[in-house]
Short mmCIF file of C-alpha atoms in Angstrom, two decimals:
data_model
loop_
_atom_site.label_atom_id
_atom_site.label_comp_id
_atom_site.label_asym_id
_atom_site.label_seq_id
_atom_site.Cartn_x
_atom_site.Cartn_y
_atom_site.Cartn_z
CA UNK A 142 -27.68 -68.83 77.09
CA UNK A 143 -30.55 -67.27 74.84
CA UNK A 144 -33.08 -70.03 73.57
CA UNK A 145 -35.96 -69.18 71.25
CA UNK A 146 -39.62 -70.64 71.52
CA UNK A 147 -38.84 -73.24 69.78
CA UNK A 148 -35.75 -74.63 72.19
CA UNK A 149 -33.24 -73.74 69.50
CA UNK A 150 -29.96 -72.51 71.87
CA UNK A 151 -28.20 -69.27 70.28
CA UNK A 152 -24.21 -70.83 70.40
CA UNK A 153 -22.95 -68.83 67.27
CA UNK A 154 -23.35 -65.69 65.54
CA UNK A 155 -22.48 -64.73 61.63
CA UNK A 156 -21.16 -61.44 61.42
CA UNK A 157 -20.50 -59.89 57.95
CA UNK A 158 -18.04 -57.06 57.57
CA UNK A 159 -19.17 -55.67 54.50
CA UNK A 160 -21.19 -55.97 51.68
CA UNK A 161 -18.57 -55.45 49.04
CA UNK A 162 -17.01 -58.23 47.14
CA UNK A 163 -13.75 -58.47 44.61
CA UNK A 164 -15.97 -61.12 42.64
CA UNK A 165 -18.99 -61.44 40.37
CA UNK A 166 -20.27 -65.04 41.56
CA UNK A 167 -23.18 -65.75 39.23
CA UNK A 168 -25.52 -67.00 41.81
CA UNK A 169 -25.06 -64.47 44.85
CA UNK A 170 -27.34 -61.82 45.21
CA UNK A 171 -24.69 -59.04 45.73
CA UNK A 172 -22.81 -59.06 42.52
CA UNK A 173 -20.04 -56.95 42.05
CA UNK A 174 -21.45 -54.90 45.22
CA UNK A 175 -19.02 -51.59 46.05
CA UNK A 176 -15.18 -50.66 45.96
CA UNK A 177 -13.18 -53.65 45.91
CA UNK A 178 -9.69 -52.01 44.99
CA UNK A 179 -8.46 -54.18 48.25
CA UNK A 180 -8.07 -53.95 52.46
CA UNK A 181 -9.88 -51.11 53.44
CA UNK A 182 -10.97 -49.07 56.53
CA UNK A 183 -14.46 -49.60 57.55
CA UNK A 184 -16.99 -48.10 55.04
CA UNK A 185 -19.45 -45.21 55.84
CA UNK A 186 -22.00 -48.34 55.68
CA UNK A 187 -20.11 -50.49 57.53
CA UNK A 188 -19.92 -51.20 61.54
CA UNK A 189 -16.39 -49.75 63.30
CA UNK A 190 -14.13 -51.93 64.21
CA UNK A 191 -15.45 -50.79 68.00
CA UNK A 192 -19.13 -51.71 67.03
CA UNK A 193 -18.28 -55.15 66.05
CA UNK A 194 -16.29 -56.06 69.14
CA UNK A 195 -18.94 -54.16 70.95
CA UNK A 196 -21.37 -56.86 70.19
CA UNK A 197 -19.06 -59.32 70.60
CA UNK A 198 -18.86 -59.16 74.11
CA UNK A 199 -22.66 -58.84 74.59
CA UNK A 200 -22.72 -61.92 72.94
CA UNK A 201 -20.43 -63.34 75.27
CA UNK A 202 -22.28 -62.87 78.17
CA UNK A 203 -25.32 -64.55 76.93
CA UNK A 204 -22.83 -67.42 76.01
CA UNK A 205 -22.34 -67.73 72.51
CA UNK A 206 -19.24 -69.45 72.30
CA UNK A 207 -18.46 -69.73 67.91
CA UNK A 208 -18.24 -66.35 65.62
CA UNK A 209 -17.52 -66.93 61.89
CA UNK A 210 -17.00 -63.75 59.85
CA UNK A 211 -18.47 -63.12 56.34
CA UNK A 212 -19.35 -60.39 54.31
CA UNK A 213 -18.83 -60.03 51.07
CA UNK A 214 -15.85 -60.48 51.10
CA UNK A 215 -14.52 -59.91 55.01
CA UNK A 216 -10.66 -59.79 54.24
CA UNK A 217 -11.57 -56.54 52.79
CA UNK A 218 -11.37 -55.24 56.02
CA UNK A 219 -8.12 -53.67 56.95
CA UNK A 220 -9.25 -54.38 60.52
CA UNK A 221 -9.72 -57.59 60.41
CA UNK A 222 -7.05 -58.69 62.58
CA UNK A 223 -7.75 -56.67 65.35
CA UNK A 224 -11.01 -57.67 64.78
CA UNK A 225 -10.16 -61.23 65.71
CA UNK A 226 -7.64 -60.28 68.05
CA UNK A 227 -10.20 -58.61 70.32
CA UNK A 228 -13.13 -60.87 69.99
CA UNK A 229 -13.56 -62.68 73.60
CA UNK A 230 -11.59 -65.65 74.33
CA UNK A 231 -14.35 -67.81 75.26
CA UNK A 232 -15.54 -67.49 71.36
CA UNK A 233 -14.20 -70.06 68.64
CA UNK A 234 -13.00 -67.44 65.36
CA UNK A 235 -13.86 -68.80 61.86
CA UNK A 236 -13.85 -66.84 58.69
CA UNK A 237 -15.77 -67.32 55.45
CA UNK A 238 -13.57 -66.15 52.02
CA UNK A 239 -12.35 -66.17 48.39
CA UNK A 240 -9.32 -66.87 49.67
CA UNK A 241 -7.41 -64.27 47.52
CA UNK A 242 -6.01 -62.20 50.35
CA UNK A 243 -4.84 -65.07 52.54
CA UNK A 244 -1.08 -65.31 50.73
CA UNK A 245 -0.54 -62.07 52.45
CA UNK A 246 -2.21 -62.39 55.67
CA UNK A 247 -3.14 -65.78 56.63
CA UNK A 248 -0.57 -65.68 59.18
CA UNK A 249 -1.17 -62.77 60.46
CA UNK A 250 -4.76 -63.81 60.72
CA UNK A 251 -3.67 -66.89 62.68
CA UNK A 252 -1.40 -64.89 65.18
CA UNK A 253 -4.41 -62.96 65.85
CA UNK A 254 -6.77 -66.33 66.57
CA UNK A 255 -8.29 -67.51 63.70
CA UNK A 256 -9.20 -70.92 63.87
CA UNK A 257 -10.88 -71.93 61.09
CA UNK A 258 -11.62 -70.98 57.31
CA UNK A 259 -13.56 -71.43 54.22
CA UNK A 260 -12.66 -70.86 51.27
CA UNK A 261 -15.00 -70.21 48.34
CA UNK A 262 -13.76 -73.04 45.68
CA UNK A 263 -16.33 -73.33 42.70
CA UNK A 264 -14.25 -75.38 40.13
CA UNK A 265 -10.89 -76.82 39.64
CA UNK A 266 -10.06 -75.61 36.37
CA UNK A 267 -9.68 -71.82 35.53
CA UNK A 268 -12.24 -71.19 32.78
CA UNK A 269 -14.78 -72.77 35.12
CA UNK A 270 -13.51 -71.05 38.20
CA UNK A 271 -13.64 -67.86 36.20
CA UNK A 272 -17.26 -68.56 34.18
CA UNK A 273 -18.88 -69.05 38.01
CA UNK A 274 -16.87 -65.85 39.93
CA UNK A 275 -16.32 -63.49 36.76
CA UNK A 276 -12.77 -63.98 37.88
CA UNK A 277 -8.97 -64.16 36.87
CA UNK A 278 -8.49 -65.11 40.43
CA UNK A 279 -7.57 -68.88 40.39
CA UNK A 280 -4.39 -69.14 40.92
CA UNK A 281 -4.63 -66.55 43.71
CA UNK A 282 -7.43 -69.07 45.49
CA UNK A 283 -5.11 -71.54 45.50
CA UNK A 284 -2.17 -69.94 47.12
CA UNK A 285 -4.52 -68.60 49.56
CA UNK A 286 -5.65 -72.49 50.08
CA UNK A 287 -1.93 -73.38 50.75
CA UNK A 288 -1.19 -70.19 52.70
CA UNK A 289 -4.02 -71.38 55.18
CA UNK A 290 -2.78 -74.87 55.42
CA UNK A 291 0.88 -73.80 56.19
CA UNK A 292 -0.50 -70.90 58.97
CA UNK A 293 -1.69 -74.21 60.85
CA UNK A 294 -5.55 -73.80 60.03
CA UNK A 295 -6.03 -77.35 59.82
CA UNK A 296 -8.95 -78.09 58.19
CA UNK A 297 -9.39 -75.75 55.33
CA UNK A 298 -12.94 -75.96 54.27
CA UNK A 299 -13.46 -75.31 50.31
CA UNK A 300 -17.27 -74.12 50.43
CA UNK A 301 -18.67 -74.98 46.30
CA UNK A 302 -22.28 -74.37 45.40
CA UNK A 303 -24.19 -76.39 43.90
CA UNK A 304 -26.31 -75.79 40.84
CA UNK A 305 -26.62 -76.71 37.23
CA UNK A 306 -23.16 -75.21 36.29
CA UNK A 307 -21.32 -76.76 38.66
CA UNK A 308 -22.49 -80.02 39.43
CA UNK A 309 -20.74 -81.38 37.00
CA UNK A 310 -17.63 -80.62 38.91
CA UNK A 311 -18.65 -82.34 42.25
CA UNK A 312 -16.26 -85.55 41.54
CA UNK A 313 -13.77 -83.95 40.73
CA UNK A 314 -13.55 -81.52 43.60
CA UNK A 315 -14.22 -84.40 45.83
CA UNK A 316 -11.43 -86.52 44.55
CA UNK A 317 -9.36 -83.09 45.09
CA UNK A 318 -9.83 -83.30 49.06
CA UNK A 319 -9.59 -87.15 48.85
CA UNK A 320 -6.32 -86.44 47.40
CA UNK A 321 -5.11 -83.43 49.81
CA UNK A 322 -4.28 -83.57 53.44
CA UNK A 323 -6.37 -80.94 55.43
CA UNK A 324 -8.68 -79.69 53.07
CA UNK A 325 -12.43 -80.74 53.15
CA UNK A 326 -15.39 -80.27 51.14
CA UNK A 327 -18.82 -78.23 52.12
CA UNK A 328 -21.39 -78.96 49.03
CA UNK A 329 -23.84 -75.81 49.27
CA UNK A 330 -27.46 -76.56 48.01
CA UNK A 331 -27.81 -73.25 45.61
CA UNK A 332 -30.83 -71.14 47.06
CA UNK A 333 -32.99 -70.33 43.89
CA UNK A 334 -34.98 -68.02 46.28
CA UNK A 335 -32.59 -65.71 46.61
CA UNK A 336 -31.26 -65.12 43.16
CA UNK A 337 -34.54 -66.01 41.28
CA UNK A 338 -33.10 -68.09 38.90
CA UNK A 339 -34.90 -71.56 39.91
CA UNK A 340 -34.11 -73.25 36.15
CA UNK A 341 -30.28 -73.28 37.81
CA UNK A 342 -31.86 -75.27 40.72
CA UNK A 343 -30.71 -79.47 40.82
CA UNK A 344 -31.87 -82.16 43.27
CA UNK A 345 -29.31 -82.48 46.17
CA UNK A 346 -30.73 -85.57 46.87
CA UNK A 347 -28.86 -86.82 43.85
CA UNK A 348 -25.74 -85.87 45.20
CA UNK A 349 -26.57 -87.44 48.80
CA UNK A 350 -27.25 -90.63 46.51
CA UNK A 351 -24.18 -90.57 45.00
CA UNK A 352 -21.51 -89.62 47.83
CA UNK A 353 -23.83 -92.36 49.57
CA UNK A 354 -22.10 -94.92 46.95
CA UNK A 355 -18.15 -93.59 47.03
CA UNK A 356 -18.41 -93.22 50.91
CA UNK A 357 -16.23 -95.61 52.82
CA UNK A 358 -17.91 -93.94 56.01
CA UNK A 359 -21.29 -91.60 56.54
CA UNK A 360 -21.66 -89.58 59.75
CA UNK A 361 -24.32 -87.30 61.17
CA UNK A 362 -24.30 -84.24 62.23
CA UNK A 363 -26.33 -82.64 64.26
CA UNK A 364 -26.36 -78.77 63.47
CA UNK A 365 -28.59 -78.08 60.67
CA UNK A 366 -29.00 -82.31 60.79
CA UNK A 367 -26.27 -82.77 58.15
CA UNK A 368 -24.46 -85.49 57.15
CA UNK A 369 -20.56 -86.31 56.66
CA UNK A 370 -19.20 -88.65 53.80
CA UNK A 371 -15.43 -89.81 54.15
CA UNK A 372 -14.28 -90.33 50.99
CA UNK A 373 -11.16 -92.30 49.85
CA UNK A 374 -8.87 -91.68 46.94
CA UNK A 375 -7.87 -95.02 44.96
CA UNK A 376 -4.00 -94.24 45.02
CA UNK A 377 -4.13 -93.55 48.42
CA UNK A 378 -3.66 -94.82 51.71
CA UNK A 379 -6.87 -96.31 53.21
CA UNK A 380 -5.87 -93.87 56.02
CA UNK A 381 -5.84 -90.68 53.59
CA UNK A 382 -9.79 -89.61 53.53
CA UNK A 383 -11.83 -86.47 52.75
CA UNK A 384 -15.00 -85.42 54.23
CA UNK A 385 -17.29 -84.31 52.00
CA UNK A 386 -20.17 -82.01 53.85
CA UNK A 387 -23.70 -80.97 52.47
CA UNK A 388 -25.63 -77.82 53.12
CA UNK A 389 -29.19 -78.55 52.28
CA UNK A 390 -31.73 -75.95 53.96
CA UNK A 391 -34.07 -75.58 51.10
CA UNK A 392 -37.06 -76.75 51.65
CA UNK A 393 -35.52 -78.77 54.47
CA UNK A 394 -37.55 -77.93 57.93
CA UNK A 395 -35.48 -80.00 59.61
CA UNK A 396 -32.74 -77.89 58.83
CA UNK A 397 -33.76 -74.72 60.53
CA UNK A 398 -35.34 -77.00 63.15
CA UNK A 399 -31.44 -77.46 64.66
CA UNK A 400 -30.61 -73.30 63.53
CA UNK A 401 -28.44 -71.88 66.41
CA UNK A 402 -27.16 -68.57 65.47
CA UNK A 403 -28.19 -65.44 65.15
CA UNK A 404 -26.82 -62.73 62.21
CA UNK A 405 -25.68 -59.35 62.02
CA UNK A 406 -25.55 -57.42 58.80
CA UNK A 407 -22.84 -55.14 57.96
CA UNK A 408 -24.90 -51.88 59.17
CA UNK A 409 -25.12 -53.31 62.41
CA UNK A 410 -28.78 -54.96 62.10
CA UNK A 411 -29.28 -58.15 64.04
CA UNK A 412 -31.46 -60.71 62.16
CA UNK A 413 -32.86 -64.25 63.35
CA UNK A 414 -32.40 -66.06 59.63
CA UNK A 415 -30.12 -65.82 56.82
CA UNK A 416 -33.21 -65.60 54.02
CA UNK A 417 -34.90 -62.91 55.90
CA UNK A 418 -35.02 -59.31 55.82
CA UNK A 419 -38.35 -59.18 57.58
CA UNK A 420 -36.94 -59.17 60.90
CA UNK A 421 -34.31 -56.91 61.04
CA UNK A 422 -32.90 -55.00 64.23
CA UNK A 423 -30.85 -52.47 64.49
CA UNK A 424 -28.68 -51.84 67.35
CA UNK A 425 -28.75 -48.59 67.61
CA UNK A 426 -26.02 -46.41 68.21
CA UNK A 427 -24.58 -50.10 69.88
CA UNK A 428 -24.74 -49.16 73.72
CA UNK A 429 -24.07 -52.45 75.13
CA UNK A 430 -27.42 -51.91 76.93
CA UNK A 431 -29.54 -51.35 73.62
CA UNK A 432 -27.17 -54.28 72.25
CA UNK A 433 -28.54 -56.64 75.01
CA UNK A 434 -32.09 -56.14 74.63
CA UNK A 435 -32.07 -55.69 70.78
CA UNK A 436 -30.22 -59.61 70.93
CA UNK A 437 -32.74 -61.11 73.63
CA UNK A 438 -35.90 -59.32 71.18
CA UNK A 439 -34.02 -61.07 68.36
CA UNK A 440 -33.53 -64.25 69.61
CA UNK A 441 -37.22 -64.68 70.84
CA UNK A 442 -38.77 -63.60 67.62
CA UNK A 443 -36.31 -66.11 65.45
CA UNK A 444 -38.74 -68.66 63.48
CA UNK A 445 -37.75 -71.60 61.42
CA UNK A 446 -37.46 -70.58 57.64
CA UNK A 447 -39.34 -73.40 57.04
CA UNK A 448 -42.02 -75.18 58.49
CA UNK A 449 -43.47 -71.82 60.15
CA UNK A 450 -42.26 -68.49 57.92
CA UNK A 451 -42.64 -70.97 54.87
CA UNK A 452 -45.38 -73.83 54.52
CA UNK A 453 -46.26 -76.26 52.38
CA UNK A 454 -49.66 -75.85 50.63
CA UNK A 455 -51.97 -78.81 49.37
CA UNK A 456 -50.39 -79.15 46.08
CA UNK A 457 -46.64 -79.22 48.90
CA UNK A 458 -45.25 -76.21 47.07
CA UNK A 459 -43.45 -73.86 49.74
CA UNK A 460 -45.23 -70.25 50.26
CA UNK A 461 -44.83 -67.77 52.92
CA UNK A 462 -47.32 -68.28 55.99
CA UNK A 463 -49.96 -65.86 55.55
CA UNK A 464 -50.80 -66.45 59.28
CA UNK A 465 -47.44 -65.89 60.26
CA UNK A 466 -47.06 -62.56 58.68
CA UNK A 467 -50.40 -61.11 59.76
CA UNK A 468 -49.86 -62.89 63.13
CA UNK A 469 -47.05 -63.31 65.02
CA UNK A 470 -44.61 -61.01 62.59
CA UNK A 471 -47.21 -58.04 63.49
CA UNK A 472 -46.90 -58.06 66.99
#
């Protein structure tokens, strides 16, 4: 197993499958990115279906035992079962999506050995779902939900970000999993760094605060240092709870302090954090050989976001290490 100078393990790679996207979210940074008339072959920008599992099994030898896929939107991938179906055995399969192609091939998905999902879930009612993802979609999202849960991908995760259009639908959305068997809740902490649109930025703490109160039990977990609330529903049994997750890395050092995967772009690029594009590395024409040493070069440059690539000043604002990028990042 591949550790990094700063004892961080590498168990998990994200691998996205493409860039492009069959919504408009208002706070991602690749709106409405490419042709998104459905399930597709692999794109002229995009790794083969050969590349991918290629890396796969590099990865595999250097132990990484958990892939999730993500793109865009992944499911826009015609291969995406064979995909799954010929990543190595000794590798947990998760899958990040909208959700609107799962009514047709969750199961298919799950034959192949999926094992987990997340489904992109902004709002419970349709004007709000379709004000956030600039799309007609709900309905769709929800079948894909229930599609999941009856293909035996127990739980379904509804991923929701957080930020000033949304908040306002946390209760609700956490009453919703309270309410449902299998589903649970990831709150994501909106990233105004990479959309530039910090005035949409809230305090998570608030939200930590106030699952804190409704929270019947609060658990810790140790990747990224997160914590779980279980959450009960007042009709129901005392027995019927839903977790409710936060993702909090901004300005969080302690959250890239307990980082363990490594990320691949679609092109085939290897990169050590999810907000950088300074450390991009491309594998090449993806010989398992340049594959191996392009993932060991990768793994011992990765730096924590923040508390090393990012540091707090005197007045503890976060800016990028000077030091760091004439330094280390030049070598």
């Amino acid at each position: 197993m591949l550790t990094d100078e700063f004892g961080r393990e590498v168990t998990g790679v994200r691998v996205s499958l493409t860039d492009r996207c069959n919504f408009d979210c208002v706070y991602c940074h690749n709106e409405g990115l490419g042709d998104t008339r459905g399930p597709m072959d692999p794109q002229d920008d995009e790794m083969e279906t050969d590349d991918v599992v290629r890396f796969l099994e590099v990865a595999a030898e250097f132990d990484v035992d958990a892939v999730k896929f993500t793109g865009g939107e992944p499911m826009l991938r015609q291969d995406l079962a064979e995909i799954i179906e010929r990543t190595p055995d000794q590798m947990e399969v998760s899958l990040t999506t909208n959700g609107t192609f799962l009514p047709d091939r969750a199961d298919e998905l799950v034959d192949a050995g999926l094992e987990r999902v997340n489904v992109s879930q902004d709002a419970l009612d349709p004007e709000d779902f379709a004000a956030v993802t600039q799309s007609g979609a709900y309905e769709r999202v929800l079948e894909g939900v229930e599609a999941a849960l009856d293909a035996g991908l127990d739980p379904v995760k509804l991923n929701m970000v957080v930020f000033e259009q949304t908040a306002g639908y946390v209760p609700e959305m956490v009453d919703h999993v309270a309410r449902n068997d299998g589903l649970q809740l990831q709150l994501i902490e909106y990233m105004p760094e990479l959309t530039g649109r910090p005035e949409w930025n809230i305090d998570i703490q608030r939200v930590h605060d106030w699952l804190a109160e409704q929270a019947d039990e609060i658990e810790h977990r140790e990747m990224h240092d997160r914590k779980r609330y279980w959450v009960s529903h007042d009709e129901a049994p005392e027995s019927d709870r839903g977790m409710v997750e936060i993702v909090d890395p901004v300005e969080n050092p302690t959250f890239c302090a307990n980082c363990h995967r490594v990320r691949v772009t679609h092109e085939g690029y290897l990169k050590g954090c999810l907000n950088r594009n300074d450390d991009l590395r491309s594998m090449g024409e993806m010989t398992k050989s340049e594959i191996r040493e392009t993932f060991r070069e990768t793994v011992a440059n990765r730096v924590p976001y923040y508390g090393e690539y990012m540091v707090q000043n005197g007045d503890g604002e976060w800016e990028v290490n000077d030091e760091y990028i004439e330094g280390y990042a030049g070598t």
